[in-house]
mmCIF file of C-alpha atoms in Angstrom:
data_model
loop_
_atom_site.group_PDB
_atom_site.id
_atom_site.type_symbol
_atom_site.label_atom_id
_atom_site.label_comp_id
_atom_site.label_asym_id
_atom_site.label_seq_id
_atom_site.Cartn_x
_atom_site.Cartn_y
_atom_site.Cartn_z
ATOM 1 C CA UNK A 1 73.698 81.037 34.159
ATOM 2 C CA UNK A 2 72.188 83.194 31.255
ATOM 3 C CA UNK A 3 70.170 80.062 29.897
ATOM 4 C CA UNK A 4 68.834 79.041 33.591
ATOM 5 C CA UNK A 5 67.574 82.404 34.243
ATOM 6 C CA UNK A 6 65.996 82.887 30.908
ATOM 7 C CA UNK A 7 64.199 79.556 31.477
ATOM 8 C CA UNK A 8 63.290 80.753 34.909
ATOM 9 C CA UNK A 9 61.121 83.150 32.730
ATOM 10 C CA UNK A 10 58.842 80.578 31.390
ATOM 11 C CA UNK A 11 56.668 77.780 33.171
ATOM 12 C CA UNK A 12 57.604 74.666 32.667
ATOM 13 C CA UNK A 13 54.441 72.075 31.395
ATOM 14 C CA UNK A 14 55.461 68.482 32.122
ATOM 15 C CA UNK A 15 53.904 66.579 29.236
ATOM 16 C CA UNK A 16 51.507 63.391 30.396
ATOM 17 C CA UNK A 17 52.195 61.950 26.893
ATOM 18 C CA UNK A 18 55.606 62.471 25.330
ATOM 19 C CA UNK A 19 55.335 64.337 22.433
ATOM 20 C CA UNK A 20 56.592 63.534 19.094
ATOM 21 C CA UNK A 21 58.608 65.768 17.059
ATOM 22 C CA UNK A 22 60.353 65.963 13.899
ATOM 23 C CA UNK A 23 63.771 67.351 14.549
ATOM 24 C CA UNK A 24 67.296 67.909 12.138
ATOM 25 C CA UNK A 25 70.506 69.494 12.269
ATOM 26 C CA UNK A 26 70.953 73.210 11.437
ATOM 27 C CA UNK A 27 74.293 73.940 12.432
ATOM 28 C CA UNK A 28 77.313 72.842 14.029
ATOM 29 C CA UNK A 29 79.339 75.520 15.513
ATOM 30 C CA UNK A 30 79.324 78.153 12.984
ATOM 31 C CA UNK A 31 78.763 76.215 10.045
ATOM 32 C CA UNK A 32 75.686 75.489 9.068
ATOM 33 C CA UNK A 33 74.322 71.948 7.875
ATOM 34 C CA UNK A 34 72.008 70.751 4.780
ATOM 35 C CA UNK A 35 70.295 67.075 5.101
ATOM 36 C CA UNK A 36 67.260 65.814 4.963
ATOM 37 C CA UNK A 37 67.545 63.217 7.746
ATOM 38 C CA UNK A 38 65.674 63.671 11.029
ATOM 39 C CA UNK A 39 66.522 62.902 14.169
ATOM 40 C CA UNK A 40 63.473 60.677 15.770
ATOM 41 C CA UNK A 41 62.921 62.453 19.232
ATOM 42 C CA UNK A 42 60.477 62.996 21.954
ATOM 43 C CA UNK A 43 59.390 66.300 23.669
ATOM 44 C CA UNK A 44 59.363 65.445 27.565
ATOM 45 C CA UNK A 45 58.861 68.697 29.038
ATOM 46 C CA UNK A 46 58.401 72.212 27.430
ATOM 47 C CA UNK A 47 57.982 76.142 28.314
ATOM 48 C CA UNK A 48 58.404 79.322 26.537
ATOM 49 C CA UNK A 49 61.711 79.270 26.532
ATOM 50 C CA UNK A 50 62.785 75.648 25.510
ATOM 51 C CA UNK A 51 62.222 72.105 25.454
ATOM 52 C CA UNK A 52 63.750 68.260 26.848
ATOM 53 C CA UNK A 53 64.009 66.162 24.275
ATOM 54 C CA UNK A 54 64.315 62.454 24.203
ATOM 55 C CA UNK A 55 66.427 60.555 21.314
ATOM 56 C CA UNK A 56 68.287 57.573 21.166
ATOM 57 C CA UNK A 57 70.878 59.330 18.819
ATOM 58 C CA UNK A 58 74.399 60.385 20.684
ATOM 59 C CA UNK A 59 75.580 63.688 19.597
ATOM 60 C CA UNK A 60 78.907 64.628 20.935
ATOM 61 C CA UNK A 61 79.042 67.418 23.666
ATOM 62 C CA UNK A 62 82.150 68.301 22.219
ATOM 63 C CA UNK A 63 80.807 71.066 19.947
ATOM 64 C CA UNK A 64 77.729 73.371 19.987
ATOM 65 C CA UNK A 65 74.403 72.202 17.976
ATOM 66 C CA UNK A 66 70.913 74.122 16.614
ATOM 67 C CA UNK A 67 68.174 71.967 15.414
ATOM 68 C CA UNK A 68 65.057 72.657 14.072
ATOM 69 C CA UNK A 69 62.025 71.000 15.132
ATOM 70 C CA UNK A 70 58.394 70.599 14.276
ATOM 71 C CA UNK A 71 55.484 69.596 16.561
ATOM 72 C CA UNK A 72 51.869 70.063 17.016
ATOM 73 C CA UNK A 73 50.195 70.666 20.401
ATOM 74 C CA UNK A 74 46.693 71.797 21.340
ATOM 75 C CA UNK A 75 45.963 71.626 17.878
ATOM 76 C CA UNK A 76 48.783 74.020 16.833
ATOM 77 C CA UNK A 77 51.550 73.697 14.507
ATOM 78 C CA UNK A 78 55.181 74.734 15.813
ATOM 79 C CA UNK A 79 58.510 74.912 13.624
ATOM 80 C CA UNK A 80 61.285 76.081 15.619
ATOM 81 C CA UNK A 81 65.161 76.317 16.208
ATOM 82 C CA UNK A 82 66.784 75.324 19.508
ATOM 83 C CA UNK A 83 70.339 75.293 20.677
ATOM 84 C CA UNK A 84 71.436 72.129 22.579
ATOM 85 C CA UNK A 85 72.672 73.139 26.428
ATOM 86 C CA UNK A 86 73.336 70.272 28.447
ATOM 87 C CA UNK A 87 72.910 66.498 27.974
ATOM 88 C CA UNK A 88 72.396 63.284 29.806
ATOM 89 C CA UNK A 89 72.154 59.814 29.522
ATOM 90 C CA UNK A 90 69.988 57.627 30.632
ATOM 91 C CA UNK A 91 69.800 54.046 29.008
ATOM 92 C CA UNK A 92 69.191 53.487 26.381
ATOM 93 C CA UNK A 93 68.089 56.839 25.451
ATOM 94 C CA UNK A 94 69.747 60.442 25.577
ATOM 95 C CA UNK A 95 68.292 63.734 26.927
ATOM 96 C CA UNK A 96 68.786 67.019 25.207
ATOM 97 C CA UNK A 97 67.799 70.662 27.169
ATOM 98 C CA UNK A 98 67.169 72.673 24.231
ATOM 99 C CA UNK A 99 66.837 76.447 24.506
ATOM 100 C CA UNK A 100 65.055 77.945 21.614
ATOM 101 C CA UNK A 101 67.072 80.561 19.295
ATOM 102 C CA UNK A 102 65.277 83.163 17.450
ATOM 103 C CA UNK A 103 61.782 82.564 18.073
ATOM 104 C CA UNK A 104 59.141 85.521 17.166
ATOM 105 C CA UNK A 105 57.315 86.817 20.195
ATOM 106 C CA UNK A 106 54.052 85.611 18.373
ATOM 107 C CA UNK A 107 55.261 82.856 18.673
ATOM 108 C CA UNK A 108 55.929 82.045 22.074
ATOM 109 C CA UNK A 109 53.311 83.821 23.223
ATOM 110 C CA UNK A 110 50.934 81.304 20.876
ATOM 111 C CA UNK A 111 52.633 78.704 22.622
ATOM 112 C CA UNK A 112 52.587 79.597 25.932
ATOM 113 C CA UNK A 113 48.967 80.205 25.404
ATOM 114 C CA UNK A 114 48.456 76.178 24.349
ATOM 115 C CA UNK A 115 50.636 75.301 27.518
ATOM 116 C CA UNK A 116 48.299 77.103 29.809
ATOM 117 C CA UNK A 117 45.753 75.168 27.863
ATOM 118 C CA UNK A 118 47.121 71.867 27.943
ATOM 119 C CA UNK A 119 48.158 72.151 31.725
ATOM 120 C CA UNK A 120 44.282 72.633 32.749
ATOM 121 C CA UNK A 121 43.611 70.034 30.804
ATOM 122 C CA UNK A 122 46.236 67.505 32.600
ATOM 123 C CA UNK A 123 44.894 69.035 35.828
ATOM 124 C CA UNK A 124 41.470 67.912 35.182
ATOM 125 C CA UNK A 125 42.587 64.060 33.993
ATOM 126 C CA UNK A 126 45.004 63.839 37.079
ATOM 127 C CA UNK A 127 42.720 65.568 39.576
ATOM 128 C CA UNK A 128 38.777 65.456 38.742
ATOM 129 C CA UNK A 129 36.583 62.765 37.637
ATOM 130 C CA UNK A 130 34.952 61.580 34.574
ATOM 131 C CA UNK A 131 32.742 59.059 36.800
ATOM 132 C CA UNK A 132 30.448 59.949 39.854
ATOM 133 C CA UNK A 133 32.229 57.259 41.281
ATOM 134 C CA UNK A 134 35.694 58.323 40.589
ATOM 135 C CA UNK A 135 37.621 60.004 43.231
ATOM 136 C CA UNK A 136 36.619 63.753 43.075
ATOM 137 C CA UNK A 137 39.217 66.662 43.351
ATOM 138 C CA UNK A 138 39.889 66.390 47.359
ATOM 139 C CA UNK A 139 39.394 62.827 47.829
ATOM 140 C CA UNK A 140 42.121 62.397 45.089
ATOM 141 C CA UNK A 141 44.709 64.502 46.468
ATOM 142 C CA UNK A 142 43.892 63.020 50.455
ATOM 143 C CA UNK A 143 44.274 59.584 49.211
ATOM 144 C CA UNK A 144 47.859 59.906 48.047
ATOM 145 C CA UNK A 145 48.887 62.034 50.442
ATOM 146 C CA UNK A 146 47.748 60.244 53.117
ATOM 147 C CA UNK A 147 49.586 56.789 52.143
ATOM 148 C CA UNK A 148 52.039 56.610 54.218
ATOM 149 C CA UNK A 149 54.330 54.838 51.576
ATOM 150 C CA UNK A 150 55.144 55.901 47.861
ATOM 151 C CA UNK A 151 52.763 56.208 46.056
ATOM 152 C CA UNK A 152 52.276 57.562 42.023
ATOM 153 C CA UNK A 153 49.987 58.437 39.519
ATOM 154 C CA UNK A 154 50.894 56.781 35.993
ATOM 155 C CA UNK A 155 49.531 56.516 32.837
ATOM 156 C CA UNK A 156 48.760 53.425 30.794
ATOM 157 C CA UNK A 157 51.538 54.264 28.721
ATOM 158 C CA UNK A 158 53.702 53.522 32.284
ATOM 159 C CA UNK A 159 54.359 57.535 32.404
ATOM 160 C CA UNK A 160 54.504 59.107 36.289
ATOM 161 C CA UNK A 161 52.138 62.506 36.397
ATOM 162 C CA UNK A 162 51.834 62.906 39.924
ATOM 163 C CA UNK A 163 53.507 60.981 43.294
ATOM 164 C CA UNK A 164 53.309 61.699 47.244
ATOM 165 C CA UNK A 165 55.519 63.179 49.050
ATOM 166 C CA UNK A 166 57.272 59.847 50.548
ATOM 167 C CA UNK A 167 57.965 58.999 46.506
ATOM 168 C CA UNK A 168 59.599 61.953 45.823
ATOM 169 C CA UNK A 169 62.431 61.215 48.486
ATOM 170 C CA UNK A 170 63.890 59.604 45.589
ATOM 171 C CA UNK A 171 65.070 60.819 42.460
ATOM 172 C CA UNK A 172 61.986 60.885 40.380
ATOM 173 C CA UNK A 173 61.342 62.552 37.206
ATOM 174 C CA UNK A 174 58.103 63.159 35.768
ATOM 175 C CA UNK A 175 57.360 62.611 32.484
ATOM 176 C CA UNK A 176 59.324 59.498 32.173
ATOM 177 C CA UNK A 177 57.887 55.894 32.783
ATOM 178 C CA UNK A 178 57.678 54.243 36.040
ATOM 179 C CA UNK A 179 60.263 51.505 34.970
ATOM 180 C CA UNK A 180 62.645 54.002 34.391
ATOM 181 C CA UNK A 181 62.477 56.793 37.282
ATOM 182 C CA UNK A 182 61.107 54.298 39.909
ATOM 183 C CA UNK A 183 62.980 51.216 39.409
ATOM 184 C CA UNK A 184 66.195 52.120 37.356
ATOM 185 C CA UNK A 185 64.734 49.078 34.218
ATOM 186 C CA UNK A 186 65.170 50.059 30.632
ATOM 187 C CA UNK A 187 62.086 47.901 29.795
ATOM 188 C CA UNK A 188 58.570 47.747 31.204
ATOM 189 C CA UNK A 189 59.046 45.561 34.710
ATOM 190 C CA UNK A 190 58.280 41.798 34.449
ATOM 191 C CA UNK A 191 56.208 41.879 37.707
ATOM 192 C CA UNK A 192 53.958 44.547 36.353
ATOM 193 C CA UNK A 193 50.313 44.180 36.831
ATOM 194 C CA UNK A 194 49.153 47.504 35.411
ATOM 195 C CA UNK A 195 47.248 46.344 32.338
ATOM 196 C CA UNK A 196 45.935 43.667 34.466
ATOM 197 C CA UNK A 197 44.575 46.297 36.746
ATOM 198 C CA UNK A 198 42.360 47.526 34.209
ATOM 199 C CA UNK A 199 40.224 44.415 34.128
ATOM 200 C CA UNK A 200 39.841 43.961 37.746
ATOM 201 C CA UNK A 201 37.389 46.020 40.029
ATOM 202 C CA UNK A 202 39.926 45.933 43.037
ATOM 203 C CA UNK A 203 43.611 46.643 43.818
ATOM 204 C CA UNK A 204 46.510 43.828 42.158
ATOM 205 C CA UNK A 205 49.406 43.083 43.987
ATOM 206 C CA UNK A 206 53.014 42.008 43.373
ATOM 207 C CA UNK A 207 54.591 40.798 46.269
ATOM 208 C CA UNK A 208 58.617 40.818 47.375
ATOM 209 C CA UNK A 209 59.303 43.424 44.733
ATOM 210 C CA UNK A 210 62.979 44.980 45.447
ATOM 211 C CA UNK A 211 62.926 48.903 45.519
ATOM 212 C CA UNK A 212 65.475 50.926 46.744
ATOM 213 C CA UNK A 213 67.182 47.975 48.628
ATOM 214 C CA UNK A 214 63.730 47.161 50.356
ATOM 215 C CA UNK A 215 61.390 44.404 50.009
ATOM 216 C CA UNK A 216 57.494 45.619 49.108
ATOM 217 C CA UNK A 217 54.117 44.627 47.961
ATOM 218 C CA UNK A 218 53.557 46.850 44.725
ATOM 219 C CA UNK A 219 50.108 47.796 44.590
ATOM 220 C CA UNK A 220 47.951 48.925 41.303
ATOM 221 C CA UNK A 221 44.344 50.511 41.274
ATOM 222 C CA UNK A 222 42.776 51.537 37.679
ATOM 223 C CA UNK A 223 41.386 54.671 38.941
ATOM 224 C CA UNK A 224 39.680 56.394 35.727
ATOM 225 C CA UNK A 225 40.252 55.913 31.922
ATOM 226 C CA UNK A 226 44.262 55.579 31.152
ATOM 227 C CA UNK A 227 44.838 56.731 34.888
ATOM 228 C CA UNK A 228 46.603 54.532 37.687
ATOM 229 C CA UNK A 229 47.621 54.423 41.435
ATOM 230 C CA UNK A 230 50.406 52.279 41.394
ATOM 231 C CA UNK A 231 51.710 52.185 45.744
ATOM 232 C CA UNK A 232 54.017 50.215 47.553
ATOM 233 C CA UNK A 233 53.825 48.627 51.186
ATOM 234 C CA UNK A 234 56.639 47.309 52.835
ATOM 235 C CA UNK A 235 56.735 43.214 53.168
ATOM 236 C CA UNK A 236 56.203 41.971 56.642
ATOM 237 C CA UNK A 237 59.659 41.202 58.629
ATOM 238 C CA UNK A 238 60.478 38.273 59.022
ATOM 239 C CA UNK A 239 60.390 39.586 62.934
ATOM 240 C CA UNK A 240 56.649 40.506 62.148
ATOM 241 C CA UNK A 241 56.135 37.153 61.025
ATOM 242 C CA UNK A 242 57.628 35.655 63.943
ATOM 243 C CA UNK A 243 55.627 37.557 66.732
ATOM 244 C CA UNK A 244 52.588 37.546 64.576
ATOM 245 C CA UNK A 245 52.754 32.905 64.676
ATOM 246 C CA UNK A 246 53.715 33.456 68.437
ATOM 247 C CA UNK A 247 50.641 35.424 69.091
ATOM 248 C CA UNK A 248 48.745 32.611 67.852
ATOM 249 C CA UNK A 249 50.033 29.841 70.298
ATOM 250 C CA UNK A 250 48.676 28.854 73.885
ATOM 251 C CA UNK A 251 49.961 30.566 76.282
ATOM 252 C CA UNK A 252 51.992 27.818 77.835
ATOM 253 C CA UNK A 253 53.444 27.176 74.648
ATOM 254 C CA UNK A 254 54.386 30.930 74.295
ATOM 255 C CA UNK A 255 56.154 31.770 77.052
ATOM 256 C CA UNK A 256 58.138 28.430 75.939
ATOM 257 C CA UNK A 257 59.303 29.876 73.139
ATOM 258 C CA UNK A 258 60.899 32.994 75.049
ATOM 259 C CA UNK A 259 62.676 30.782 77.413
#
């Protein structure tokens, strides 16, 4: 409870591009550790009062860890000590939350200071445009909204920023790439048509793509620079189909088919 309400303290600044860090053992338990290996790890999220990290290295929960770690943000240099408090796996990769141990005030406050930077900053790219004919601020925020069906901001490095509120009936986690929160894949999707997206003026399509036990069109639009809408619409019924073609016939031959 102590560690949740200290990070309660502190805003937490979901990270559009996961952020590399340097990162080694200091001590397990009480004793303390000399190497010189590092652990390779990315920063997903961060605050003033810790950090999720990303790794592909399994450290047993059974005992109680500090690392140090090193990272640069905003143009600032950080080298600090965290203590490991809960962990969870997701394949193939392992998440650390990482509270941070004896950090001077100057600090975290020179931290929190590039956080409130960097998060006006990620407002601006998600939100504003670089383009008179981008979407401006409003339009932006109307457009998602408005879809009726799940819809997502994502980066061109497949990493979900922003999503509607019918996408986040689901268990999405920003910061992480669409294959992974969205569609459970440990691997960019072979349907996608992000990249392709890019190089085309108007929405691509993927039809009778499986989400959630449904069938759906997935939908991408290149919106601005490294920024996507990536939207789903639910496939026609087969039901839909079916009135749809009867629709279409004479009338005699209509009410034949309801006989």
């Amino acid at each position: 409870m102590e560690y949740i309400e200290q990070n309660r303290r502190y805003f937490r600044v979901v990270l559009i591009e996961q952020l590399s860090c340097r990162a080694k053992l200091l001590q397990v338990n009480d004793t303390k550790v000399i190497t010189g290996k590092y652990l390779n790890c990315l920063i997903i999220n961060l605050s003033g009062g810790g950090a999720r990290l990303k790794t592909p290295v399994d450290l047993p929960f059974t005992v109680s860890y500090i690392l140090g770690f090193s990272f640069q943000i905003e143009g600032e240099y950080f080298s600090l000590q965290g203590m490991i408090r809960w962990k969870k796996k997701l394949d193939p990769d392992y998440y650390y939350g990482v509270e941070f141990v004896d950090i001077l005030e100057h600090d975290r406050e020179r931290l929190i200071q590039c956080l409130n930077a960097y998060e006006f900053k990620k407002a601006r790219v998600i939100t504003q445009s670089k383009s008179p004919k981008s979407p401006n601020t409003t339009a932006m925020g109307k457009i998602i909204e408005a879809l009726p069906y799940p819809a997502y901001l994502i980066t061109r490095n497949h990493t979900v920023v922003a999503a509607n509120k019918a996408a986040m009936k689901f268990n999405l986690v920003f910061g992480e790439q669409c294959y992974l929160t969205i569609y459970g894949n440990k691997s960019i999707c072979p349907f996608c048509k992000m990249e392709l997206s890019s190089q085309d003026d108007g929405i691509v399509t993927a039809k009778n793509v499986l989400l959630h036990g449904k069938k759906f069109t997935a939908n991408w639009l290149h919106i601005d620079g490294d920024l996507f809408l990536h939207y789903f619409k639910p496939a026609k019924s087969y039901t839909l189909r079916k009135h749809t073609a009867l629709l279409q016939r004479t009338p005699a031959n209509y009410t034949k088919s309801f006989r």
